[in-house]
């Protein structure tokens, strides 16, 4: 049944003359729009006093960070030296090639910039972003499936999908859909449910939980996902680059959860700038 569904899907959503809109591009747009709505809803529930200007600043920083980070991450982690001899193609976003781990680093850097501009604690923004990010992952993985890319290993099971093209005509695991469910739906449900407790859990709790859950799910799914052809398997022939990059996320997430439990810094909105003290004022 999945084979029939896939065969009817077109990577191009629609075209208007020379303008071609792909599902992958729409996935990014839908992901950011939904993320903004979720962040606004949770921030309001947490009574953070986040204004629309704060939200806009955060989303602009997040979009720039994710797009640039994901592309640079792909070039560094998965390029295998190709872009050293073809540097102009680094900016060829239309040719695909985005890395989640690079996007995560870019998102954290963008969040740090937004925290400075809005005066909202970085970990509060990171927690809000962690609750919303799985929705973007869900749309992105669905778009990967539509594009017939990042397919899984061959399988004889009932969920095998024939992707054709470079994947050949053998049934393969629809690993993109596995990731859409686990990295998208499951993580979102867990974090959103946790966010409903009041007062909200301490700063860093949601980012830590996201890193642990994503790292575990991605590490496991890599066992049924075909490694990137230019890299293959690493370190003894069984680890993939995705697993190498995901293992540190689990460790970092656990450390962050411990930090959050020990410090118990409450979630906070924009901080007031304290005026400089003047000698003699305390008299």
Short mmCIF file of C-alpha atoms in Angstrom, two decimals, residues 55-263:
data_model
loop_
_atom_site.label_atom_id
_atom_site.label_comp_id
_atom_site.label_asym_id
_atom_site.label_seq_id
_atom_site.Cartn_x
_atom_site.Cartn_y
_atom_site.Cartn_z
CA UNK A 55 8.69 36.57 18.93
CA UNK A 56 9.53 38.11 15.56
CA UNK A 57 13.13 38.68 16.63
CA UNK A 58 13.42 35.09 17.82
CA UNK A 59 11.97 33.65 14.60
CA UNK A 60 14.20 35.75 12.32
CA UNK A 61 17.29 34.66 14.26
CA UNK A 62 16.08 31.06 14.25
CA UNK A 63 15.41 30.98 10.51
CA UNK A 64 18.81 32.43 9.63
CA UNK A 65 20.56 30.14 12.10
CA UNK A 66 18.79 26.97 10.96
CA UNK A 67 19.21 27.53 7.22
CA UNK A 68 22.86 28.58 7.36
CA UNK A 69 23.76 26.06 10.04
CA UNK A 70 22.06 23.17 8.25
CA UNK A 71 23.84 23.96 4.99
CA UNK A 72 27.27 24.52 6.56
CA UNK A 73 26.81 21.39 8.64
CA UNK A 74 26.10 19.33 5.54
CA UNK A 75 29.16 20.73 3.80
CA UNK A 76 31.40 19.93 6.77
CA UNK A 77 29.94 16.60 7.91
CA UNK A 78 28.68 15.02 4.71
CA UNK A 79 30.54 16.78 1.88
CA UNK A 80 33.51 14.40 2.05
CA UNK A 81 35.79 17.07 0.55
CA UNK A 82 33.58 17.73 -2.49
CA UNK A 83 32.96 21.36 -1.62
CA UNK A 84 36.67 22.07 -1.22
CA UNK A 85 37.01 21.71 -4.98
CA UNK A 86 33.56 23.21 -5.71
CA UNK A 87 33.28 26.11 -3.22
CA UNK A 88 30.65 28.01 -5.23
CA UNK A 89 28.23 25.11 -4.79
CA UNK A 90 28.17 25.68 -1.03
CA UNK A 91 25.53 28.34 -1.71
CA UNK A 92 23.56 26.12 -4.12
CA UNK A 93 20.65 25.53 -1.72
CA UNK A 94 18.46 24.44 -4.64
CA UNK A 95 20.59 21.31 -5.02
CA UNK A 96 19.68 20.08 -1.55
CA UNK A 97 21.97 18.99 1.23
CA UNK A 98 20.98 20.07 4.76
CA UNK A 99 22.17 18.63 8.07
CA UNK A 100 20.03 18.49 11.21
CA UNK A 101 23.05 18.63 13.51
CA UNK A 102 24.40 21.70 11.72
CA UNK A 103 20.94 23.26 11.85
CA UNK A 104 20.82 22.61 15.60
CA UNK A 105 24.11 24.42 16.15
CA UNK A 106 22.91 27.29 13.97
CA UNK A 107 19.64 27.42 15.89
CA UNK A 108 21.44 27.63 19.23
CA UNK A 109 23.66 30.43 17.94
CA UNK A 110 20.62 32.25 16.58
CA UNK A 111 18.89 31.74 19.93
CA UNK A 112 21.87 33.28 21.74
CA UNK A 113 21.65 36.34 19.49
CA UNK A 114 17.88 36.58 20.07
CA UNK A 115 18.39 36.25 23.83
CA UNK A 116 20.74 39.22 23.79
CA UNK A 117 18.37 41.30 21.67
CA UNK A 118 15.19 40.48 23.63
CA UNK A 119 16.83 40.17 27.09
CA UNK A 120 15.02 36.84 27.57
CA UNK A 121 17.25 34.17 29.18
CA UNK A 122 18.87 31.97 26.57
CA UNK A 123 17.75 28.70 28.17
CA UNK A 124 14.15 29.89 28.29
CA UNK A 125 14.26 30.61 24.56
CA UNK A 126 16.02 27.29 23.97
CA UNK A 127 13.32 25.47 25.93
CA UNK A 128 10.56 27.16 23.95
CA UNK A 129 12.32 26.32 20.70
CA UNK A 130 12.79 22.70 21.77
CA UNK A 131 9.06 22.26 22.28
CA UNK A 132 8.32 23.68 18.82
CA UNK A 133 11.21 22.16 16.82
CA UNK A 134 9.75 18.63 16.48
CA UNK A 135 6.92 19.99 14.34
CA UNK A 136 9.47 21.28 11.85
CA UNK A 137 11.25 17.92 11.94
CA UNK A 138 7.96 16.18 11.20
CA UNK A 139 7.30 18.28 8.09
CA UNK A 140 10.93 17.97 6.98
CA UNK A 141 11.00 14.18 7.21
CA UNK A 142 7.70 13.92 5.35
CA UNK A 143 9.22 16.08 2.61
CA UNK A 144 12.25 13.76 2.51
CA UNK A 145 9.86 10.89 1.87
CA UNK A 146 8.08 12.78 -0.89
CA UNK A 147 11.46 13.57 -2.48
CA UNK A 148 12.46 9.90 -2.34
CA UNK A 149 15.70 10.73 -0.48
CA UNK A 150 17.40 9.53 2.71
CA UNK A 151 15.76 6.14 2.22
CA UNK A 152 16.22 3.14 4.46
CA UNK A 153 18.01 -0.16 4.07
CA UNK A 154 16.46 -3.01 2.03
CA UNK A 155 13.71 -4.93 3.81
CA UNK A 156 11.38 -7.87 3.24
CA UNK A 157 8.91 -6.53 5.78
CA UNK A 158 5.37 -5.32 5.07
CA UNK A 159 6.39 -1.63 5.22
CA UNK A 160 8.91 -1.83 2.39
CA UNK A 161 8.76 1.02 -0.13
CA UNK A 162 10.19 1.01 -3.64
CA UNK A 163 11.76 4.43 -4.20
CA UNK A 164 13.24 3.79 -7.64
CA UNK A 165 16.02 5.90 -9.12
CA UNK A 166 19.31 5.64 -7.25
CA UNK A 167 17.59 3.53 -4.56
CA UNK A 168 16.84 0.79 -7.07
CA UNK A 169 13.66 -1.26 -7.26
CA UNK A 170 14.10 -3.22 -4.03
CA UNK A 171 11.71 -2.48 -1.14
CA UNK A 172 13.34 -0.32 1.53
CA UNK A 173 12.49 0.86 5.03
CA UNK A 174 10.65 4.21 4.86
CA UNK A 175 13.09 5.54 7.46
CA UNK A 176 11.94 9.08 6.73
CA UNK A 177 8.51 8.21 8.11
CA UNK A 178 10.01 6.46 11.13
CA UNK A 179 11.87 9.68 11.87
CA UNK A 180 8.78 11.80 11.24
CA UNK A 181 6.89 9.82 13.87
CA UNK A 182 9.62 9.49 16.50
CA UNK A 183 11.57 12.74 16.08
CA UNK A 184 8.47 14.72 15.24
CA UNK A 185 5.23 13.48 16.76
CA UNK A 186 6.55 11.56 19.79
CA UNK A 187 9.04 14.20 20.95
CA UNK A 188 6.51 16.99 20.48
CA UNK A 189 3.83 15.15 22.46
CA UNK A 190 6.25 14.46 25.32
CA UNK A 191 7.62 17.99 25.54
CA UNK A 192 4.27 19.71 25.04
CA UNK A 193 2.73 17.58 27.78
CA UNK A 194 5.62 18.49 30.10
CA UNK A 195 5.17 22.18 29.26
CA UNK A 196 1.63 22.20 30.65
CA UNK A 197 2.81 21.92 34.25
CA UNK A 198 2.65 25.17 36.21
CA UNK A 199 4.90 26.62 37.38
CA UNK A 200 6.92 25.45 34.38
CA UNK A 201 9.88 23.18 34.85
CA UNK A 202 13.30 24.84 35.31
CA UNK A 203 15.33 26.40 32.52
CA UNK A 204 17.14 23.81 30.40
CA UNK A 205 14.72 20.96 31.12
CA UNK A 206 13.10 20.94 27.68
CA UNK A 207 16.29 21.43 25.70
CA UNK A 208 17.90 18.62 27.69
CA UNK A 209 14.95 16.28 27.12
CA UNK A 210 14.89 17.13 23.41
CA UNK A 211 18.59 16.36 22.98
CA UNK A 212 18.28 13.02 24.78
CA UNK A 213 15.17 11.90 22.93
CA UNK A 214 16.36 13.03 19.51
CA UNK A 215 19.80 11.51 20.01
CA UNK A 216 18.34 8.12 21.03
CA UNK A 217 15.73 8.01 18.25
CA UNK A 218 18.16 9.11 15.54
CA UNK A 219 20.84 6.65 16.72
CA UNK A 220 18.39 3.74 16.58
CA UNK A 221 16.82 4.68 13.24
CA UNK A 222 20.26 4.87 11.64
CA UNK A 223 20.43 1.07 11.91
CA UNK A 224 17.68 0.79 9.27
CA UNK A 225 18.65 3.89 7.29
CA UNK A 226 21.03 3.69 4.36
CA UNK A 227 24.22 5.70 5.07
CA UNK A 228 25.16 8.55 2.76
CA UNK A 229 26.75 7.00 -0.32
CA UNK A 230 29.79 9.32 -0.26
CA UNK A 231 30.61 8.31 3.33
CA UNK A 232 29.30 4.80 3.86
CA UNK A 233 29.79 3.17 7.25
CA UNK A 234 32.44 4.49 9.61
CA UNK A 235 34.66 3.04 12.33
CA UNK A 236 34.61 -0.68 11.73
CA UNK A 237 31.80 -0.72 9.21
CA UNK A 238 28.71 -0.34 11.41
CA UNK A 239 28.49 3.26 12.61
CA UNK A 240 27.07 6.03 10.42
CA UNK A 241 27.87 9.73 10.53
CA UNK A 242 24.38 10.32 11.91
CA UNK A 243 25.15 8.05 14.88
CA UNK A 244 28.54 9.65 15.47
CA UNK A 245 26.91 13.09 15.61
CA UNK A 246 23.90 11.95 17.68
CA UNK A 247 25.74 10.21 20.52
CA UNK A 248 27.15 13.50 21.94
CA UNK A 249 23.62 14.94 21.94
CA UNK A 250 22.51 12.26 24.40
CA UNK A 251 25.43 13.03 26.72
CA UNK A 252 24.86 16.79 26.46
CA UNK A 253 21.14 16.36 27.09
CA UNK A 254 21.70 14.29 30.24
CA UNK A 255 24.20 16.85 31.53
CA UNK A 256 21.73 19.66 30.86
CA UNK A 257 18.93 17.82 32.67
CA UNK A 258 21.18 17.40 35.70
CA UNK A 259 22.10 21.08 35.55
CA UNK A 260 18.44 22.10 35.34
CA UNK A 261 17.50 19.89 38.30
CA UNK A 262 20.30 21.27 40.47
CA UNK A 263 20.03 24.98 39.63
#
